[in-house]
Amino acid sequence: EKDIPIPKKLSKSKSKLVDAMEIGDSLLFDDYSVAKSRCAMIYVRGWKAAIRTTETEDGKLAYRVWRIQ
């Protein structure tokens, strides 16, 4: 297809959230692909991260990402 615009890169607000994380901080997501993406953003910055499946208060699956180093 022609004339399809290239999407912009990840918004700065999403990267600012990761940049502001300190060791031990975590983020909760309901979509695994989004959680994995934030985990990758942490790794790109040279930090370490962990991702775990958890359950919300209403019993739904969620994914938590921690900055661990």
GROMACS .gro file of N, CA, C and O in nm:
model
  276
    1GLU      N    1   0.083  -0.117   0.000
    1GLU     CA    2   0.000   0.000   0.000
    1GLU      C    3   0.089   0.124   0.000
    1GLU      O    4   0.195   0.123   0.059
    2LYS      N    5   0.042   0.226  -0.061
    2LYS     CA    6   0.117   0.350  -0.068
    2LYS      C    7   0.055   0.456   0.022
    2LYS      O    8  -0.062   0.450   0.059
    3ASP      N    9   0.138   0.554   0.052
    3ASP     CA   10   0.095   0.672   0.128
    3ASP      C   11   0.040   0.641   0.266
    3ASP      O   12  -0.050   0.707   0.315
    4ILE      N   13   0.093   0.536   0.329
    4ILE     CA   14   0.058   0.505   0.468
    4ILE      C   15   0.165   0.571   0.555
    4ILE      O   16   0.283   0.540   0.543
    5PRO      N   17   0.127   0.664   0.642
    5PRO     CA   18   0.228   0.733   0.724
    5PRO      C   19   0.292   0.639   0.825
    5PRO      O   20   0.228   0.547   0.876
    6ILE      N   21   0.419   0.664   0.852
    6ILE     CA   22   0.491   0.587   0.954
    6ILE      C   23   0.446   0.637   1.091
    6ILE      O   24   0.448   0.758   1.117
    7PRO      N   25   0.406   0.548   1.181
    7PRO     CA   26   0.366   0.592   1.315
    7PRO      C   27   0.483   0.656   1.388
    7PRO      O   28   0.599   0.619   1.367
    8LYS      N   29   0.451   0.748   1.476
    8LYS     CA   30   0.555   0.811   1.556
    8LYS      C   31   0.611   0.710   1.654
    8LYS      O   32   0.547   0.611   1.688
    9LYS      N   33   0.731   0.739   1.702
    9LYS     CA   34   0.792   0.654   1.803
    9LYS      C   35   0.713   0.663   1.933
    9LYS      O   36   0.626   0.748   1.947
   10LEU      N   37   0.750   0.578   2.026
   10LEU     CA   38   0.685   0.574   2.156
   10LEU      C   39   0.678   0.714   2.215
   10LEU      O   40   0.774   0.789   2.211
   11SER      N   41   0.564   0.748   2.270
   11SER     CA   42   0.546   0.883   2.325
   11SER      C   43   0.640   0.905   2.442
   11SER      O   44   0.676   0.813   2.515
   12LYS      N   45   0.678   1.029   2.461
   12LYS     CA   46   0.771   1.063   2.569
   12LYS      C   47   0.711   1.037   2.705
   12LYS      O   48   0.783   1.009   2.799
   13SER      N   49   0.579   1.046   2.719
   13SER     CA   50   0.518   1.023   2.849
   13SER      C   51   0.541   0.880   2.897
   13SER      O   52   0.559   0.857   3.016
   14LYS      N   53   0.542   0.784   2.805
   14LYS     CA   54   0.566   0.645   2.842
   14LYS      C   55   0.711   0.625   2.884
   14LYS      O   56   0.740   0.555   2.980
   15SER      N   57   0.803   0.687   2.811
   15SER     CA   58   0.945   0.670   2.847
   15SER      C   59   0.978   0.750   2.973
   15SER      O   60   1.064   0.708   3.050
   16LYS      N   61   0.909   0.861   2.996
   16LYS     CA   62   0.933   0.938   3.119
   16LYS      C   63   0.895   0.857   3.241
   16LYS      O   64   0.959   0.865   3.345
   17LEU      N   65   0.790   0.777   3.229
   17LEU     CA   66   0.746   0.692   3.340
   17LEU      C   67   0.855   0.592   3.376
   17LEU      O   68   0.888   0.575   3.493
   18VAL      N   69   0.915   0.531   3.276
   18VAL     CA   70   1.024   0.435   3.300
   18VAL      C   71   1.148   0.508   3.351
   18VAL      O   72   1.214   0.461   3.443
   19ASP      N   73   1.180   0.623   3.294
   19ASP     CA   74   1.297   0.700   3.338
   19ASP      C   75   1.287   0.741   3.484
   19ASP      O   76   1.387   0.752   3.553
   20ALA      N   77   1.166   0.763   3.533
   20ALA     CA   78   1.146   0.807   3.671
   20ALA      C   79   1.151   0.692   3.771
   20ALA      O   80   1.154   0.715   3.891
   21MET      N   81   1.154   0.568   3.723
   21MET     CA   82   1.153   0.453   3.813
   21MET      C   83   1.285   0.442   3.890
   21MET      O   84   1.392   0.462   3.835
   22GLU      N   85   1.272   0.410   4.017
   22GLU     CA   86   1.387   0.381   4.101
   22GLU      C   87   1.386   0.232   4.132
   22GLU      O   88   1.285   0.164   4.111
   23ILE      N   89   1.496   0.181   4.182
   23ILE     CA   90   1.505   0.039   4.217
   23ILE      C   91   1.394   0.006   4.317
   23ILE      O   92   1.375   0.076   4.415
   24GLY      N   93   1.318  -0.099   4.287
   24GLY     CA   94   1.208  -0.142   4.372
   24GLY      C   95   1.072  -0.091   4.326
   24GLY      O   96   0.970  -0.140   4.373
   25ASP      N   97   1.069   0.008   4.237
   25ASP     CA   98   0.942   0.058   4.184
   25ASP      C   99   0.882  -0.043   4.088
   25ASP      O  100   0.955  -0.118   4.022
   26SER      N  101   0.749  -0.044   4.078
   26SER     CA  102   0.682  -0.137   3.988
   26SER      C  103   0.567  -0.070   3.917
   26SER      O  104   0.515   0.033   3.961
   27LEU      N  105   0.528  -0.130   3.804
   27LEU     CA  106   0.416  -0.084   3.723
   27LEU      C  107   0.324  -0.203   3.700
   27LEU      O  108   0.371  -0.315   3.682
   28LEU      N  109   0.193  -0.181   3.696
   28LEU     CA  110   0.095  -0.287   3.677
   28LEU      C  111   0.024  -0.267   3.543
   28LEU      O  112  -0.022  -0.156   3.513
   29PHE      N  113   0.014  -0.374   3.463
   29PHE     CA  114  -0.050  -0.369   3.332
   29PHE      C  115  -0.148  -0.485   3.318
   29PHE      O  116  -0.125  -0.593   3.371
   30ASP      N  117  -0.253  -0.464   3.241
   30ASP     CA  118  -0.347  -0.573   3.215
   30ASP      C  119  -0.317  -0.643   3.083
   30ASP      O  120  -0.379  -0.743   3.051
   31ASP      N  121  -0.221  -0.592   3.007
   31ASP     CA  122  -0.183  -0.649   2.878
   31ASP      C  123  -0.037  -0.693   2.884
   31ASP      O  124   0.052  -0.611   2.910
   32TYR      N  125  -0.012  -0.821   2.858
   32TYR     CA  126   0.124  -0.873   2.868
   32TYR      C  127   0.219  -0.805   2.770
   32TYR      O  128   0.334  -0.776   2.805
   33SER      N  129   0.174  -0.777   2.650
   33SER     CA  130   0.263  -0.717   2.551
   33SER      C  131   0.308  -0.577   2.594
   33SER      O  132   0.422  -0.538   2.570
   34VAL      N  133   0.221  -0.503   2.660
   34VAL     CA  134   0.259  -0.371   2.710
   34VAL      C  135   0.358  -0.385   2.825
   34VAL      O  136   0.458  -0.313   2.832
   35ALA      N  137   0.334  -0.480   2.914
   35ALA     CA  138   0.425  -0.504   3.025
   35ALA      C  139   0.563  -0.545   2.973
   35ALA      O  140   0.666  -0.496   3.021
   36LYS      N  141   0.566  -0.633   2.874
   36LYS     CA  142   0.692  -0.678   2.817
   36LYS      C  143   0.765  -0.562   2.750
   36LYS      O  144   0.888  -0.551   2.758
   37SER      N  145   0.691  -0.473   2.687
   37SER     CA  146   0.749  -0.355   2.624
   37SER      C  147   0.815  -0.264   2.727
   37SER      O  148   0.927  -0.215   2.705
   38ARG      N  149   0.749  -0.242   2.839
   38ARG     CA  150   0.809  -0.157   2.944
   38ARG      C  151   0.930  -0.225   3.005
   38ARG      O  152   1.028  -0.160   3.039
   39CYS      N  153   0.925  -0.356   3.016
   39CYS     CA  154   1.040  -0.432   3.066
   39CYS      C  155   1.158  -0.412   2.971
   39CYS      O  156   1.271  -0.388   3.015
   40ALA      N  157   1.134  -0.416   2.843
   40ALA     CA  158   1.239  -0.394   2.743
   40ALA      C  159   1.294  -0.253   2.753
   40ALA      O  160   1.416  -0.232   2.737
   41MET      N  161   1.207  -0.155   2.779
   41MET     CA  162   1.253  -0.017   2.794
   41MET      C  163   1.349  -0.004   2.911
   41MET      O  164   1.445   0.072   2.906
   42ILE      N  165   1.322  -0.078   3.017
   42ILE     CA  166   1.410  -0.076   3.134
   42ILE      C  167   1.546  -0.135   3.097
   42ILE      O  168   1.651  -0.079   3.129
   43TYR      N  169   1.547  -0.248   3.026
   43TYR     CA  170   1.671  -0.313   2.984
   43TYR      C  171   1.753  -0.224   2.891
   43TYR      O  172   1.875  -0.219   2.900
   44VAL      N  173   1.687  -0.151   2.802
   44VAL     CA  174   1.757  -0.063   2.707
   44VAL      C  175   1.835   0.044   2.783
   44VAL      O  176   1.941   0.088   2.738
   45ARG      N  177   1.786   0.083   2.898
   45ARG     CA  178   1.855   0.184   2.978
   45ARG      C  179   1.970   0.127   3.060
   45ARG      O  180   2.035   0.198   3.135
   46GLY      N  181   1.993  -0.003   3.046
   46GLY     CA  182   2.103  -0.067   3.118
   46GLY      C  183   2.066  -0.113   3.258
   46GLY      O  184   2.154  -0.152   3.334
   47TRP      N  185   1.939  -0.108   3.291
   47TRP     CA  186   1.892  -0.154   3.421
   47TRP      C  187   1.839  -0.296   3.408
   47TRP      O  188   1.825  -0.348   3.299
   48LYS      N  189   1.809  -0.358   3.521
   48LYS     CA  190   1.749  -0.491   3.519
   48LYS      C  191   1.604  -0.481   3.562
   48LYS      O  192   1.565  -0.391   3.637
   49ALA      N  193   1.524  -0.575   3.512
   49ALA     CA  194   1.380  -0.574   3.540
   49ALA      C  195   1.330  -0.715   3.563
   49ALA      O  196   1.395  -0.812   3.524
   50ALA      N  197   1.216  -0.724   3.626
   50ALA     CA  198   1.148  -0.852   3.646
   50ALA      C  199   1.001  -0.831   3.612
   50ALA      O  200   0.946  -0.724   3.636
   51ILE      N  201   0.940  -0.934   3.556
   51ILE     CA  202   0.798  -0.928   3.522
   51ILE      C  203   0.732  -1.054   3.580
   51ILE      O  204   0.786  -1.163   3.569
   52ARG      N  205   0.618  -1.035   3.644
   52ARG     CA  206   0.546  -1.146   3.704
   52ARG      C  207   0.397  -1.132   3.677
   52ARG      O  208   0.343  -1.022   3.673
   53THR      N  209   0.332  -1.247   3.665
   53THR     CA  210   0.186  -1.250   3.651
   53THR      C  211   0.126  -1.243   3.790
   53THR      O  212   0.173  -1.309   3.883
   54THR      N  213   0.024  -1.164   3.804
   54THR     CA  214  -0.043  -1.149   3.933
   54THR      C  215  -0.193  -1.139   3.909
   54THR      O  216  -0.238  -1.143   3.796
   55GLU      N  217  -0.268  -1.125   4.014
   55GLU     CA  218  -0.412  -1.114   4.005
   55GLU      C  219  -0.456  -0.982   4.066
   55GLU      O  220  -0.405  -0.942   4.171
   56THR      N  221  -0.550  -0.914   4.003
   56THR     CA  222  -0.603  -0.791   4.060
   56THR      C  223  -0.706  -0.825   4.166
   56THR      O  224  -0.743  -0.941   4.184
   57GLU      N  225  -0.754  -0.724   4.235
   57GLU     CA  226  -0.853  -0.746   4.342
   57GLU      C  227  -0.981  -0.809   4.290
   57GLU      O  228  -1.048  -0.881   4.362
   58ASP      N  229  -1.014  -0.781   4.164
   58ASP     CA  230  -1.137  -0.839   4.108
   58ASP      C  231  -1.114  -0.973   4.040
   58ASP      O  232  -1.202  -1.025   3.971
   59GLY      N  233  -0.995  -1.031   4.057
   59GLY     CA  234  -0.967  -1.165   4.007
   59GLY      C  235  -0.915  -1.175   3.865
   59GLY      O  236  -0.898  -1.284   3.813
   60LYS      N  237  -0.889  -1.063   3.801
   60LYS     CA  238  -0.838  -1.065   3.663
   60LYS      C  239  -0.686  -1.076   3.663
   60LYS      O  240  -0.619  -1.032   3.757
   61LEU      N  241  -0.632  -1.135   3.556
   61LEU     CA  242  -0.488  -1.145   3.543
   61LEU      C  243  -0.428  -1.009   3.512
   61LEU      O  244  -0.485  -0.929   3.438
   62ALA      N  245  -0.312  -0.985   3.570
   62ALA     CA  246  -0.239  -0.861   3.545
   62ALA      C  247  -0.090  -0.894   3.545
   62ALA      O  248  -0.050  -1.005   3.585
   63TYR      N  249  -0.010  -0.802   3.498
   63TYR     CA  250   0.134  -0.824   3.486
   63TYR      C  251   0.206  -0.706   3.551
   63TYR      O  252   0.181  -0.592   3.518
   64ARG      N  253   0.293  -0.737   3.646
   64ARG     CA  254   0.365  -0.633   3.718
   64ARG      C  255   0.512  -0.637   3.674
   64ARG      O  256   0.572  -0.743   3.666
   65VAL      N  257   0.566  -0.520   3.648
   65VAL     CA  258   0.706  -0.503   3.608
   65VAL      C  259   0.778  -0.425   3.715
   65VAL      O  260   0.732  -0.317   3.757
   66TRP      N  261   0.890  -0.477   3.764
   66TRP     CA  262   0.972  -0.411   3.863
   66TRP      C  263   1.105  -0.370   3.803
   66TRP      O  264   1.162  -0.443   3.721
   67ARG      N  265   1.157  -0.257   3.847
   67ARG     CA  266   1.297  -0.224   3.819
   67ARG      C  267   1.373  -0.281   3.938
   67ARG      O  268   1.348  -0.245   4.053
   68ILE      N  269   1.466  -0.373   3.911
   68ILE     CA  270   1.535  -0.440   4.022
   68ILE      C  271   1.682  -0.398   4.034
   68ILE      O  272   1.747  -0.436   4.130
   69GLN      N  273   1.735  -0.325   3.938
   69GLN     CA  274   1.874  -0.280   3.950
   69GLN      C  275   1.899  -0.168   3.856
   69GLN      O  276   1.843  -0.156   3.751
   0.00000   0.00000   0.00000
